[in-house]
XYZ file of C-alpha atoms in Angstrom:
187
model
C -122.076 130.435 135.123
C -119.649 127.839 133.540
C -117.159 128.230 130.641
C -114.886 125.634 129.130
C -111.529 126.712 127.811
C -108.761 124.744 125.576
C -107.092 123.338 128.811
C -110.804 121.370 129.660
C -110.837 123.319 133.136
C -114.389 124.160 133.886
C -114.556 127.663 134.990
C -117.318 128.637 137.418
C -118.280 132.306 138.145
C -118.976 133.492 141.760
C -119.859 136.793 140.452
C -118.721 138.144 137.160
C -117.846 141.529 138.577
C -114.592 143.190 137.950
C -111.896 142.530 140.656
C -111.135 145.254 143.206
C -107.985 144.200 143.989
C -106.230 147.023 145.287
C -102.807 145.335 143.342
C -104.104 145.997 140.044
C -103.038 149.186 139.345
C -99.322 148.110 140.426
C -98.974 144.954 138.123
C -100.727 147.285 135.394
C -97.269 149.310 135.680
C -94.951 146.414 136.036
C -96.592 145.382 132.381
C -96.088 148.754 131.004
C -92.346 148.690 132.067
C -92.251 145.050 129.768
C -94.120 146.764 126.917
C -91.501 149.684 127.101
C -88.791 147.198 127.151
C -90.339 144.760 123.932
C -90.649 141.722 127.088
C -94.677 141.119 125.758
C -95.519 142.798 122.324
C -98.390 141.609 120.675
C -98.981 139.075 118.036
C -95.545 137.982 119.278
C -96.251 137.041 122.965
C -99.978 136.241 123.253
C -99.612 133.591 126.194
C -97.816 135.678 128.771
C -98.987 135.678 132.428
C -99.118 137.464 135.395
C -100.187 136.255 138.657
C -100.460 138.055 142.661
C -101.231 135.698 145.949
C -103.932 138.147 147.155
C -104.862 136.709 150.993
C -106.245 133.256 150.201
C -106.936 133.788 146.324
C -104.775 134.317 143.290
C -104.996 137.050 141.257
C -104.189 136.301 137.495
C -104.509 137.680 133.813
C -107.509 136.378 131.591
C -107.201 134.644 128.322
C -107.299 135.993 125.314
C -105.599 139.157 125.480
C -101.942 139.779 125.418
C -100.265 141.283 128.278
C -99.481 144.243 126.249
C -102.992 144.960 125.273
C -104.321 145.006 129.798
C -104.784 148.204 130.707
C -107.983 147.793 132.826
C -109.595 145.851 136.330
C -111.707 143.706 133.947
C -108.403 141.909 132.095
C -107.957 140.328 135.560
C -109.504 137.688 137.415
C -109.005 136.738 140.722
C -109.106 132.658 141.840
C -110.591 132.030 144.785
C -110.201 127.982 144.281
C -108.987 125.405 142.245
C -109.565 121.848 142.148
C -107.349 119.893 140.502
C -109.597 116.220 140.484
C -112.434 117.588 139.170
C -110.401 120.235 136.514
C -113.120 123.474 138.203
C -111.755 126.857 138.840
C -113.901 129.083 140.732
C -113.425 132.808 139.682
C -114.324 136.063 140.283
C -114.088 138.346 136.793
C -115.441 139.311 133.761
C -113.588 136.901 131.487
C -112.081 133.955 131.240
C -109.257 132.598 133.228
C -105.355 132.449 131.631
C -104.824 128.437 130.331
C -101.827 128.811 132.787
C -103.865 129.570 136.083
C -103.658 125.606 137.411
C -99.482 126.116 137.039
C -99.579 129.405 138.936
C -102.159 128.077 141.615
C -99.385 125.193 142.076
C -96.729 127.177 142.778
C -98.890 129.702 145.087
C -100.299 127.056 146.993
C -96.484 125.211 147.706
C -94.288 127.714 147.977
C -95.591 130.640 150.753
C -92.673 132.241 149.856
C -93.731 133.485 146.380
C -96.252 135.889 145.819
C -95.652 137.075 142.384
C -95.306 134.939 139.260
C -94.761 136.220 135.767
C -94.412 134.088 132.337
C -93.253 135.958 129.537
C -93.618 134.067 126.237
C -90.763 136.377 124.953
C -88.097 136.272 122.020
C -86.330 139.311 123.632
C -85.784 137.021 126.612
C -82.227 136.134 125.887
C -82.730 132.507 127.788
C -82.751 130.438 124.460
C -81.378 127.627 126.549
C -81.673 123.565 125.496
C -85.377 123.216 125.499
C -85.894 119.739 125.218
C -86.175 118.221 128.892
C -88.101 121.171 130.445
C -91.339 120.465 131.771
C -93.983 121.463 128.921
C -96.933 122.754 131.026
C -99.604 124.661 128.533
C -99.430 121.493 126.424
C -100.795 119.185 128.084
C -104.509 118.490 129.271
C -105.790 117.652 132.557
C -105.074 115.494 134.542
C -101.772 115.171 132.306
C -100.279 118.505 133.456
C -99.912 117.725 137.222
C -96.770 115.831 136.310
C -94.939 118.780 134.302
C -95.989 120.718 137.595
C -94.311 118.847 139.816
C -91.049 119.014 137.183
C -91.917 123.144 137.735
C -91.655 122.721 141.564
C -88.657 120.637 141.627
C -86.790 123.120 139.175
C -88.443 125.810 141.547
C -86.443 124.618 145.050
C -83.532 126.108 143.890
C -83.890 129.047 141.358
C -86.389 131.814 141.105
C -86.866 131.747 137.506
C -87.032 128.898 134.952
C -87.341 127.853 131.865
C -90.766 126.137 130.720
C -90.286 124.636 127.718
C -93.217 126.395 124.955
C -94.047 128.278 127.658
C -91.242 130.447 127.944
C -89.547 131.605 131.352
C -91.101 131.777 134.483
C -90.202 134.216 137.268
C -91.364 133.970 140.548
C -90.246 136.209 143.636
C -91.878 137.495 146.732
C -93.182 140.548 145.430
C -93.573 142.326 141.425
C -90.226 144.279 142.666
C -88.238 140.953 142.879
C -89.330 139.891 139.504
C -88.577 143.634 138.282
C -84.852 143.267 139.360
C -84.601 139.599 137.767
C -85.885 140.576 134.199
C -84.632 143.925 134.116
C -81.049 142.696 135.362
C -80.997 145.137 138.438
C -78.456 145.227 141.203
């Protein structure tokens, strides 16, 4: 099966099953945790996105659903390639991939030392830093949005989370418990 969404990435199917991912049920938590905090309510923060290296593939959010609203195996998909040339992602899910799977498959694919991305499209984030030169990633189309990905890397060698400019901030840590202590200001 192929489906087209708004970033013109072609999606391909291997199977349209529901992932098994044995993750799931952890990130599902981590999500919860946001709600409970106001990090991803709905109608507000529609583009967040979540995102697990699991083995070679990528597990990530679908589209059109807000992170508040996934509760379930089928509101995640799980990547088992993408190529950026041709603009295909081949996926294993129910629905469609999140527009911001070709930014997380970037950063999984350079940086072995982060397995956990998250993107919270948030006004509660209090990061309301100068906007204008940050890379602008969900933007752009294809083959346009490799250069604001390199911008993401380059921002990336030196802090763990960063602000994307209409994309909101991006953490990115070695596990969901990294991530958990950024946002939620642990010690």
């Amino acid at each position: 099966m192929i489906a087209k969404n708004p970033l013109q990435f072609q999606t391909f199917f291997i199977s349209r099953e529901k992932s098994n991912c044995p993750l799931i049920p952890d990130i599902i938590r981590f999500i919860e945790k946001l709600d409970k905090h106001r990090l991803c309510r709905k109608k507000i923060d529609n583009t967040g996105s979540i995102s697990i290296r699991y083995g070679r593939r990528m597990l990530i959010n679908c589209s059109s659903i807000s992170l508040s609203d996934i509760k379930q195996e089928e509101d995640f998909l799980e990547i088992a390639d993408y190529d950026p040339l041709k603009n295909i992602v081949l996926a294993i899910g129910v629905k469609e991939p999140h527009i911001n799977t070709p930014l997380h498959w970037f950063v999984h694919r350079a940086r072995e030392d982060i397995n956990a991305i998250v993107i919270l499209n948030s006004k509660n984030i209090a990061y309301e830093q100068t906007m204008q030169n940050l890379p602008a990633v969900s933007e752009r189309k294809i083959p346009e949005i490799i250069e604001p990905i390199k911008e993401v890397l380059k921002m990336l060698r030196n802090r763990k989370n960063i602000p994307i400019k209409n994309n909101g901030v991006m953490f990115t840590g070695f596990d969901l418990n990294e991530i958990e202590e950024m946002v939620f200001r642990k010690k």
